């Protein structure tokens, strides 16, 4: 069964800490995404990557950065965590197919609390 | 550009009753449409997808959705609700580019015994 694995289900961090959220996929997908999910706002795209060492800003990149050194791994970095970054973070991946689009495969999510 | 609107942030039905979750989309190109389900503290799981084949799409757990171009809708239905259907449901639209998926705000389904 194909998988997107997020390393932590729950995290509690202090304001000002540097936080790393890790995501690994075993499907050889080219594209990977980081979303945050907040009640009433649905999913909002933070960053995505369509290849190793490539990254593109999504709708809400402020306060975040990403790293993709290997195809299977996409890391989200909170340079200096703040309380307004308390949220559920979802990683997803997809692959390129000239014939159709299959959608995204999601990880189980990381619920981050910044205190 | 694509966008999606889910009508109703909360829907409550009785066990055994019809489930209807509404989704309307906007897309400048022929759309790909998806429904995802999210159980508490979990990620999103694909229920079903429309990719320009049959307009009536059947998914997992007895759900189905019908693509209606004239109404720009992709409503999700299930004839008989089960307690295990209680979850949050997200509609999503894409133009087929791998980075243009847009999600609705979600509809929380409650199933009463």
Coordinates of N, CA and C in Angstrom, one line a residue:
Chain A
X1 N 0.8 -1.2 0.0 CA 0.0 0.0 0.0 C 0.9 1.2 0.0
X2 N 0.6 2.2 -0.9 CA 1.4 3.4 -1.0 C 1.2 4.3 0.2
X3 N 2.2 5.0 0.6 CA 2.1 5.8 1.8 C 2.8 7.1 1.7
X4 N 2.2 8.0 2.5 CA 2.8 9.3 2.8 C 2.9 9.3 4.3
X5 N 4.1 9.4 4.9 CA 4.3 9.3 6.3 C 4.8 10.6 6.9
X6 N 4.1 11.1 7.9 CA 4.5 12.3 8.6 C 5.1 11.8 9.9
X7 N 6.3 12.3 10.3 CA 7.0 11.7 11.3 C 6.4 11.9 12.7
X8 N 5.6 12.9 12.9 CA 5.0 13.1 14.2 C 3.5 13.3 14.1
X9 N 2.7 12.7 15.0 CA 1.3 13.0 15.0 C 1.0 14.2 15.8
X10 N 1.7 14.4 16.9 CA 1.5 15.5 17.8 C 2.8 16.1 18.2
X11 N 2.8 17.5 18.2 CA 4.0 18.2 18.6 C 3.6 19.4 19.4
X12 N 4.4 19.6 20.5 CA 4.2 20.8 21.3 C 5.6 21.5 21.3
X13 N 5.6 22.8 20.9 CA 6.8 23.6 20.8 C 6.6 24.9 21.5
X14 N 7.7 25.5 21.8 CA 7.7 26.8 22.5 C 7.8 27.9 21.4
X15 N 7.2 29.1 21.7 CA 7.4 30.2 20.9 C 8.9 30.6 20.6
X16 N 9.2 30.8 19.4 CA 10.6 31.1 19.0 C 11.4 30.0 18.7
X17 N 11.0 28.7 18.9 CA 11.8 27.6 18.5 C 11.8 27.4 17.0
X18 N 12.8 26.7 16.5 CA 12.8 26.3 15.1 C 12.2 24.9 15.1
X19 N 11.2 24.7 14.2 CA 10.5 23.5 14.2 C 10.6 22.8 12.8
X20 N 10.9 21.5 12.8 CA 11.0 20.8 11.5 C 9.8 19.7 11.5
X21 N 9.0 19.8 10.4 CA 8.0 18.8 10.2 C 8.5 18.0 9.0
X22 N 8.5 16.6 9.2 CA 9.1 15.8 8.1 C 8.0 15.0 7.4
X23 N 8.2 14.8 6.2 CA 7.2 14.0 5.4 C 8.0 13.1 4.4
X24 N 7.7 11.8 4.3 CA 8.3 10.9 3.4 C 7.3 10.1 2.7
X25 N 7.5 10.0 1.3 CA 6.5 9.2 0.5 C 7.3 8.1 -0.2
X26 N 6.7 6.9 -0.3 CA 7.3 5.8 -0.9 C 6.8 5.5 -2.3
X27 N 6.2 6.4 -3.0 CA 5.5 6.2 -4.3 C 6.3 6.8 -5.5
X28 N 7.5 7.3 -5.2 CA 8.3 7.9 -6.3 C 7.6 9.0 -6.9
X29 N 6.8 9.8 -6.2 CA 6.0 10.9 -6.7 C 6.9 12.1 -6.9
X30 N 6.7 12.8 -8.0 CA 7.5 14.0 -8.3 C 7.0 15.2 -7.4
X31 N 5.7 15.3 -7.2 CA 5.2 16.5 -6.5 C 4.9 16.2 -5.0
X32 N 5.3 17.2 -4.2 CA 4.9 17.1 -2.8 C 4.4 18.5 -2.3
X33 N 3.6 18.4 -1.3 CA 2.9 19.6 -0.8 C 2.8 19.7 0.7
X34 N 2.8 20.9 1.2 CA 2.5 21.1 2.6 C 1.3 22.1 2.7
X35 N 0.3 21.6 3.5 CA -0.9 22.4 3.7 C -1.1 22.6 5.2
X36 N -1.7 23.6 5.6 CA -2.2 23.7 7.0 C -3.7 23.8 7.0
X37 N -4.3 23.2 8.0 CA -5.8 23.1 8.1 C -6.2 23.7 9.4
X38 N -7.2 24.6 9.2 CA -7.7 25.3 10.4 C -9.3 25.3 10.3
X39 N -10.0 25.2 11.4 CA -11.4 25.1 11.3 C -12.1 26.3 10.6
X40 N -13.0 25.9 9.6 CA -13.7 26.9 8.9 C -12.9 27.5 7.7
X41 N -11.6 27.1 7.6 CA -10.8 27.7 6.5 C -10.4 26.6 5.5
X42 N -10.7 25.4 5.8 CA -10.3 24.3 4.9 C -8.8 24.1 4.9
X43 N -8.3 23.7 3.7 CA -6.8 23.4 3.6 C -6.2 24.6 2.8
X44 N -5.1 25.1 3.3 CA -4.4 26.2 2.6 C -3.0 25.8 2.3
X45 N -2.6 26.0 1.1 CA -1.3 25.5 0.6 C -0.2 26.5 1.1
X46 N 0.8 25.9 1.7 CA 1.9 26.7 2.2 C 3.1 26.7 1.2
X47 N 3.5 25.5 0.8 CA 4.6 25.4 -0.2 C 4.3 24.1 -1.0
X48 N 4.9 24.0 -2.2 CA 4.9 22.7 -2.9 C 6.3 22.6 -3.6
X49 N 6.5 21.4 -4.0 CA 7.8 21.1 -4.7 C 7.5 20.1 -5.8
X50 N 8.0 20.4 -7.0 CA 7.8 19.5 -8.2 C 9.0 18.8 -8.6
X51 N 10.1 18.9 -7.8 CA 11.3 18.2 -8.1 C 12.3 18.4 -7.0
X52 N 13.3 17.6 -6.9 CA 14.3 17.7 -5.9 C 14.9 19.1 -6.0
X53 N 15.1 19.8 -4.8 CA 15.7 21.1 -4.7 C 14.8 22.2 -5.3
X54 N 13.7 21.9 -5.8 CA 12.8 22.9 -6.3 C 11.6 23.1 -5.3
X55 N 11.2 24.4 -5.2 CA 10.1 24.7 -4.3 C 9.4 25.9 -4.9
X56 N 8.1 26.0 -4.6 CA 7.3 27.1 -5.0 C 6.4 27.5 -3.8
X57 N 6.2 28.8 -3.7 CA 5.3 29.3 -2.6 C 3.9 29.0 -3.0
X58 N 3.1 28.7 -1.9 CA 1.7 28.5 -2.1 C 1.0 29.8 -1.7
X59 N -0.2 29.6 -1.1 CA -1.0 30.8 -0.7 C -0.6 31.5 0.5
X60 N 0.0 30.7 1.5 CA 0.4 31.3 2.8 C 1.8 30.9 3.2
X61 N 2.8 31.3 2.5 CA 4.2 30.9 2.8 C 4.9 31.7 3.9
X62 N 4.3 32.8 4.3 CA 5.0 33.6 5.3 C 5.2 32.9 6.6
X63 N 6.5 32.9 7.1 CA 6.8 32.3 8.4 C 7.3 30.8 8.2
X64 N 7.3 30.4 7.0 CA 7.6 29.0 6.7 C 8.7 28.9 5.6
X65 N 9.5 27.8 5.6 CA 10.4 27.5 4.5 C 10.3 26.0 4.4
X66 N 10.9 25.5 3.3 CA 10.9 24.1 3.0 C 12.2 23.6 2.5
X67 N 12.4 22.3 2.5 CA 13.6 21.7 2.0 C 13.2 20.4 1.3
X68 N 13.8 20.2 0.1 CA 13.6 18.9 -0.5 C 15.0 18.5 -1.2
X69 N 15.7 17.8 -0.4 CA 17.1 17.3 -0.8 C 17.0 15.9 -1.5
X70 N 16.0 15.2 -1.2 CA 15.8 13.9 -1.8 C 14.3 13.8 -2.3
X71 N 14.1 13.0 -3.3 CA 12.8 13.0 -4.0 C 11.7 12.5 -3.0
X72 N 12.0 11.6 -2.1 CA 11.0 11.1 -1.2 C 10.7 11.9 0.0
X73 N 11.5 12.9 0.3 CA 11.4 13.6 1.6 C 11.2 15.1 1.3
X74 N 10.2 15.7 2.1 CA 9.8 17.1 1.9 C 9.6 17.6 3.3
X75 N 10.5 18.5 3.7 CA 10.4 19.1 5.1 C 9.9 20.5 5.2
X76 N 9.0 20.7 6.1 CA 8.5 22.0 6.4 C 9.2 22.6 7.6
X77 N 9.7 23.8 7.5 CA 10.4 24.5 8.6 C 9.8 25.7 9.1
X78 N 9.5 25.8 10.4 CA 9.1 27.0 11.0 C 10.3 27.7 11.6
X79 N 10.7 28.7 11.0 CA 12.0 29.3 11.4 C 12.0 29.8 12.9
X80 N 10.9 30.4 13.3 CA 10.7 30.9 14.7 C 9.2 30.7 15.0
X81 N 8.9 29.6 15.6 CA 7.5 29.3 15.8 C 6.7 30.4 16.6
X82 N 5.5 30.6 16.2 CA 4.6 31.6 16.9 C 3.3 30.9 17.1
X83 N 2.5 31.4 18.1 CA 1.3 30.8 18.5 C 0.3 30.7 17.4
X84 N 0.3 31.7 16.4 CA -0.6 31.6 15.3 C -0.3 30.6 14.3
X85 N 0.8 29.8 14.5 CA 1.1 28.7 13.7 C 0.6 27.4 14.3
X86 N -0.1 27.5 15.4 CA -0.7 26.3 16.0 C -1.8 25.8 15.0
X87 N -1.7 24.6 14.5 CA -2.6 24.1 13.4 C -2.3 22.6 13.2
X88 N -3.1 22.1 12.3 CA -2.9 20.8 11.8 C -2.2 20.9 10.4
X89 N -1.1 20.2 10.3 CA -0.3 20.3 9.1 C -0.4 19.0 8.3
X90 N -0.7 19.1 7.0 CA -0.9 17.9 6.2 C 0.1 17.9 5.0
X91 N 0.8 16.8 4.8 CA 1.7 16.6 3.7 C 0.9 15.8 2.7
X92 N 1.2 16.1 1.4 CA 0.6 15.3 0.3 C 1.6 15.1 -0.8
X93 N 1.3 14.1 -1.7 CA 2.1 14.0 -2.9 C 1.3 13.6 -4.1
X94 N 1.8 13.8 -5.2 CA 1.1 13.4 -6.5 C 2.1 13.1 -7.6
X95 N 1.7 12.5 -8.6 CA 2.6 12.2 -9.7 C 2.1 12.8 -11.0
X96 N 3.0 12.9 -11.9 CA 2.7 13.5 -13.2 C 2.3 12.4 -14.2
X97 N 1.2 12.6 -14.8 CA 0.7 11.6 -15.8 C 0.1 12.4 -17.0
X98 N 0.5 12.2 -18.2 CA 0.0 13.0 -19.3 C -1.4 12.7 -19.6
X99 N -1.9 11.6 -19.2 CA -3.3 11.2 -19.6 C -4.3 11.7 -18.6
X100 N -4.1 11.7 -17.4 CA -5.1 12.1 -16.4 C -4.4 12.6 -15.1
X101 N -5.2 13.0 -14.2 CA -4.8 13.5 -12.9 C -5.5 12.7 -11.8
X102 N -4.7 12.1 -11.0 CA -5.2 11.2 -10.0 C -5.5 11.8 -8.6
X103 N -5.1 13.1 -8.5 CA -5.3 13.7 -7.2 C -4.1 13.5 -6.3
X104 N -4.3 13.8 -5.0 CA -3.2 13.8 -4.0 C -3.4 12.6 -3.1
X105 N -2.3 12.1 -2.6 CA -2.3 11.2 -1.4 C -1.8 11.9 -0.2
X106 N -2.5 11.8 0.9 CA -2.2 12.6 2.1 C -1.6 11.7 3.1
X107 N -0.7 12.4 4.0 CA -0.3 11.8 5.2 C -1.3 11.9 6.3
X108 N -1.0 11.4 7.5 CA -2.0 11.4 8.6 C -2.0 12.7 9.3
X109 N -1.1 13.6 9.0 CA -1.2 14.9 9.7 C -0.3 15.0 10.9
X110 N 0.1 16.2 11.2 CA 0.8 16.6 12.4 C 0.1 17.7 13.1
X111 N -0.4 17.5 14.3 CA -1.1 18.5 15.0 C 0.0 19.3 15.8
X112 N 0.3 20.5 15.5 CA 1.3 21.3 16.1 C 0.7 22.3 17.1
X113 N 1.1 22.3 18.3 CA 0.7 23.3 19.2 C 1.9 24.2 19.6
X114 N 1.9 25.5 19.5 CA 2.9 26.4 19.9 C 2.5 27.1 21.1
X115 N 3.3 27.0 22.2 CA 2.9 27.6 23.5 C 3.8 28.7 23.9
Chain B
X1 N -8.3 29.7 -13.1 CA -8.2 29.4 -11.7 C -9.4 28.6 -11.3
X2 N -9.2 27.8 -10.3 CA -10.3 26.9 -9.7 C -10.7 27.4 -8.3
X3 N -11.9 27.1 -8.0 CA -12.4 27.3 -6.6 C -13.6 26.4 -6.4
X4 N -13.9 26.1 -5.1 CA -15.0 25.3 -4.8 C -15.7 25.8 -3.5
X5 N -17.0 25.7 -3.5 CA -17.8 26.1 -2.4 C -18.6 24.9 -1.9
X6 N -18.5 24.6 -0.6 CA -19.3 23.6 0.0 C -20.4 24.3 0.8
X7 N -21.6 23.9 0.5 CA -22.8 24.6 1.1 C -23.1 23.8 2.4
X8 N -23.0 24.5 3.5 CA -23.3 23.9 4.8 C -22.0 23.4 5.5
X9 N -21.6 24.0 6.6 CA -20.4 23.6 7.3 C -20.7 22.4 8.2
X10 N -22.0 22.3 8.5 CA -22.4 21.1 9.4 C -23.7 20.5 8.8
X11 N -23.7 19.2 8.7 CA -24.9 18.5 8.3 C -25.2 17.4 9.3
X12 N -26.4 17.3 9.7 CA -26.8 16.2 10.7 C -27.9 15.4 10.1
X13 N -27.7 14.1 10.1 CA -28.7 13.1 9.6 C -28.9 12.0 10.6
X14 N -30.0 11.3 10.5 CA -30.2 10.2 11.3 C -29.7 8.9 10.7
X15 N -29.3 8.0 11.5 CA -28.8 6.7 10.9 C -29.9 6.1 10.0
X16 N -29.4 5.7 8.8 CA -30.3 5.1 7.8 C -30.9 6.2 6.9
X17 N -30.8 7.4 7.1 CA -31.3 8.5 6.3 C -30.3 8.8 5.1
X18 N -30.8 9.5 4.1 CA -30.0 9.9 3.0 C -29.0 10.9 3.4
X19 N -27.8 10.8 2.9 CA -26.7 11.8 3.1 C -26.6 12.6 1.8
X20 N -26.6 13.9 1.9 CA -26.4 14.8 0.7 C -25.5 15.9 1.2
X21 N -24.3 15.9 0.6 CA -23.3 17.0 0.9 C -23.1 17.7 -0.4
X22 N -23.2 19.1 -0.4 CA -23.3 19.9 -1.6 C -21.9 20.5 -1.9
X23 N -21.6 20.5 -3.2 CA -20.3 21.1 -3.6 C -20.6 21.8 -5.0
X24 N -20.2 23.0 -5.1 CA -20.2 23.7 -6.4 C -18.8 24.2 -6.7
X25 N -18.5 24.2 -7.9 CA -17.1 24.5 -8.3 C -17.1 25.6 -9.4
X26 N -15.9 26.2 -9.5 CA -15.7 27.1 -10.6 C -14.3 26.7 -11.2
X27 N -14.3 26.6 -12.5 CA -13.1 26.2 -13.2 C -13.0 26.8 -14.6
X28 N -11.9 27.3 -15.0 CA -11.7 27.9 -16.3 C -11.4 26.8 -17.4
X29 N -11.2 25.6 -16.9 CA -10.9 24.5 -17.8 C -11.7 23.3 -17.3
X30 N -11.8 22.3 -18.2 CA -12.5 21.1 -17.7 C -12.0 20.6 -16.4
X31 N -12.8 20.4 -15.4 CA -12.3 20.2 -14.1 C -12.1 18.7 -13.8
X32 N -11.2 18.4 -12.9 CA -11.1 17.2 -12.1 C -11.7 17.5 -10.8
X33 N -12.6 16.6 -10.3 CA -13.3 16.8 -9.0 C -13.1 15.7 -8.1
X34 N -13.0 16.0 -6.8 CA -12.6 15.0 -5.8 C -13.5 15.2 -4.6
X35 N -13.8 14.1 -3.9 CA -14.3 14.2 -2.5 C -13.3 13.4 -1.6
X36 N -12.9 14.0 -0.5 CA -12.1 13.4 0.5 C -12.8 13.3 1.8
X37 N -12.5 12.3 2.6 CA -13.1 12.2 4.0 C -11.9 12.3 5.0
X38 N -12.2 12.9 6.1 CA -11.2 13.0 7.2 C -11.8 12.6 8.5
X39 N -11.3 11.6 9.1 CA -11.8 11.2 10.4 C -10.9 11.9 11.4
X40 N -11.4 12.0 12.7 CA -10.7 12.9 13.7 C -9.2 12.6 13.8
X41 N -8.5 13.6 13.8 CA -7.0 13.6 13.9 C -6.3 12.6 12.9
X42 N -6.9 12.6 11.7 CA -6.2 11.8 10.7 C -6.1 12.7 9.4
X43 N -5.4 12.2 8.4 CA -5.3 12.9 7.2 C -6.5 12.7 6.3
X44 N -6.4 13.2 5.1 CA -7.5 13.1 4.1 C -7.4 11.8 3.3
X45 N -8.5 11.1 3.2 CA -8.6 9.9 2.4 C -9.5 10.1 1.2
X46 N -9.1 9.6 0.1 CA -9.9 9.8 -1.2 C -11.1 8.9 -1.1
X47 N -12.3 9.6 -1.3 CA -13.6 8.8 -1.4 C -13.8 8.5 -2.9
X48 N -13.7 9.5 -3.7 CA -14.0 9.3 -5.1 C -13.5 10.4 -6.0
X49 N -13.4 10.2 -7.3 CA -12.9 11.3 -8.1 C -13.6 11.2 -9.5
X50 N -13.8 12.4 -10.1 CA -14.3 12.5 -11.4 C -13.2 13.0 -12.3
X51 N -12.9 12.3 -13.4 CA -11.8 12.7 -14.3 C -12.2 12.6 -15.7
X52 N -13.4 13.1 -16.0 CA -14.0 13.3 -17.3 C -14.5 12.0 -18.0
X53 N -14.6 10.9 -17.2 CA -15.2 9.7 -17.8 C -16.8 9.8 -17.4
X54 N -17.3 8.7 -16.8 CA -18.7 8.7 -16.4 C -19.1 9.9 -15.5
X55 N -20.2 10.5 -15.7 CA -20.6 11.6 -14.8 C -21.1 11.1 -13.4
X56 N -21.5 9.9 -13.3 CA -21.9 9.4 -12.0 C -20.7 8.5 -11.5
X57 N -20.1 8.9 -10.4 CA -18.9 8.3 -9.9 C -19.2 7.6 -8.6
X58 N -18.8 6.3 -8.6 CA -19.0 5.6 -7.3 C -17.7 5.5 -6.6
X59 N -17.8 5.6 -5.2 CA -16.6 5.6 -4.4 C -16.6 4.5 -3.4
X60 N -15.8 4.7 -2.4 CA -15.8 3.7 -1.3 C -16.9 4.0 -0.3
X61 N -17.1 3.0 0.5 CA -18.1 3.1 1.6 C -19.5 3.4 1.2
X62 N -19.9 3.1 -0.1 CA -21.2 3.3 -0.6 C -21.5 4.8 -1.0
X63 N -20.6 5.6 -1.1 CA -20.8 7.0 -1.5 C -20.7 7.1 -3.0
X64 N -21.4 8.1 -3.6 CA -21.3 8.4 -5.0 C -21.6 9.9 -5.2
X65 N -21.1 10.3 -6.4 CA -21.3 11.8 -6.7 C -21.6 11.9 -8.2
X66 N -22.4 12.9 -8.5 CA -22.7 13.1 -9.9 C -22.2 14.5 -10.4
X67 N -21.5 14.4 -11.5 CA -20.9 15.7 -12.1 C -22.0 16.3 -13.0
X68 N -22.4 17.5 -12.7 CA -23.4 18.2 -13.5 C -22.8 19.5 -14.0
X69 N -22.4 19.5 -15.2 CA -21.7 20.6 -15.8 C -22.6 21.9 -15.8
X70 N -23.9 21.6 -16.2 CA -24.8 22.8 -16.3 C -25.0 23.5 -15.0
X71 N -24.9 22.8 -13.9 CA -25.1 23.3 -12.6 C -23.8 23.6 -11.8
X72 N -22.7 23.3 -12.5 CA -21.3 23.3 -11.9 C -21.3 22.7 -10.5
X73 N -21.9 21.5 -10.4 CA -22.0 20.9 -9.1 C -21.4 19.5 -9.1
X74 N -21.1 19.0 -7.9 CA -20.5 17.7 -7.7 C -20.9 17.2 -6.3
X75 N -22.2 17.0 -6.1 CA -22.8 16.7 -4.8 C -22.5 15.3 -4.4
X76 N -22.2 15.0 -3.2 CA -21.9 13.7 -2.7 C -23.2 13.1 -2.0
X77 N -23.5 11.9 -2.3 CA -24.6 11.2 -1.7 C -24.3 9.8 -1.2
X78 N -25.2 9.4 -0.2 CA -25.2 8.0 0.2 C -26.6 7.7 0.6
X79 N -27.1 6.6 0.1 CA -28.6 6.3 0.4 C -28.9 6.2 1.9
X80 N -28.0 5.6 2.6 CA -28.4 5.2 4.0 C -27.1 5.5 4.9
X81 N -27.3 6.5 5.8 CA -26.1 6.8 6.6 C -25.9 5.8 7.7
X82 N -24.6 5.6 8.0 CA -24.1 4.7 9.0 C -23.4 5.6 10.1
X83 N -23.4 5.1 11.3 CA -22.7 5.9 12.4 C -21.2 6.1 12.0
X84 N -20.6 5.2 11.3 CA -19.2 5.3 11.0 C -18.9 6.3 9.9
X85 N -20.0 6.9 9.3 CA -19.8 7.9 8.3 C -19.5 9.3 8.9
X86 N -19.7 9.4 10.2 CA -19.5 10.7 10.9 C -18.0 11.1 10.7
X87 N -17.8 12.2 10.0 CA -16.5 12.7 9.7 C -16.6 14.1 9.1
X88 N -15.5 14.6 8.6 CA -15.5 15.8 7.8 C -15.2 15.5 6.4
X89 N -15.9 16.1 5.5 CA -15.8 15.8 4.1 C -15.4 17.1 3.3
X90 N -14.4 16.9 2.4 CA -13.9 18.0 1.6 C -14.1 17.7 0.2
X91 N -14.6 18.7 -0.5 CA -14.6 18.7 -2.0 C -13.4 19.4 -2.5
X92 N -12.9 19.0 -3.6 CA -11.7 19.7 -4.2 C -11.8 19.7 -5.7
X93 N -11.2 20.7 -6.3 CA -11.2 20.8 -7.8 C -9.8 21.1 -8.3
X94 N -9.5 20.6 -9.4 CA -8.2 20.8 -10.1 C -8.4 21.0 -11.6
X95 N -7.6 21.8 -12.2 CA -7.6 21.9 -13.7 C -6.7 20.9 -14.3
X96 N -6.1 20.0 -13.5 CA -5.3 18.9 -14.1 C -3.8 19.2 -13.9
X97 N -3.4 20.5 -13.5 CA -2.1 20.7 -13.2 C -1.8 20.2 -11.8
X98 N -0.6 19.7 -11.5 CA -0.4 19.0 -10.3 C -0.3 20.0 -9.1
X99 N -0.3 21.3 -9.3 CA -0.2 22.2 -8.2 C -1.4 23.1 -8.0
X100 N -2.5 22.8 -8.7 CA -3.6 23.8 -8.7 C -4.8 23.3 -7.9
X101 N -4.7 22.2 -7.1 CA -5.8 21.7 -6.4 C -6.3 22.7 -5.4
X102 N -7.6 22.9 -5.3 CA -8.2 23.8 -4.4 C -9.3 23.1 -3.6
X103 N -9.3 23.3 -2.3 CA -10.3 22.6 -1.4 C -11.4 23.5 -0.9
X104 N -12.5 22.9 -0.7 CA -13.6 23.6 0.0 C -13.3 23.7 1.5
X105 N -14.1 24.4 2.2 CA -13.9 24.6 3.7 C -14.3 23.4 4.5
X106 N -14.9 22.5 3.9 CA -15.3 21.2 4.6 C -16.7 21.2 5.1
X107 N -17.3 20.0 5.2 CA -18.6 19.9 5.8 C -18.5 18.7 6.8
X108 N -18.9 19.1 8.0 CA -18.8 18.1 9.1 C -20.2 17.3 9.2
X109 N -20.1 16.0 9.0 CA -21.3 15.2 9.0 C -21.4 14.5 10.3
X110 N -22.6 14.7 11.0 CA -23.0 14.1 12.2 C -24.1 13.1 11.9
X111 N -24.0 11.9 12.5 CA -25.0 10.8 12.3 C -25.6 10.5 13.6
X112 N -26.9 10.7 13.7 CA -27.6 10.5 15.0 C -28.2 9.1 15.1
X113 N -28.1 8.5 16.2 CA -28.7 7.1 16.3 C -30.2 7.1 16.2

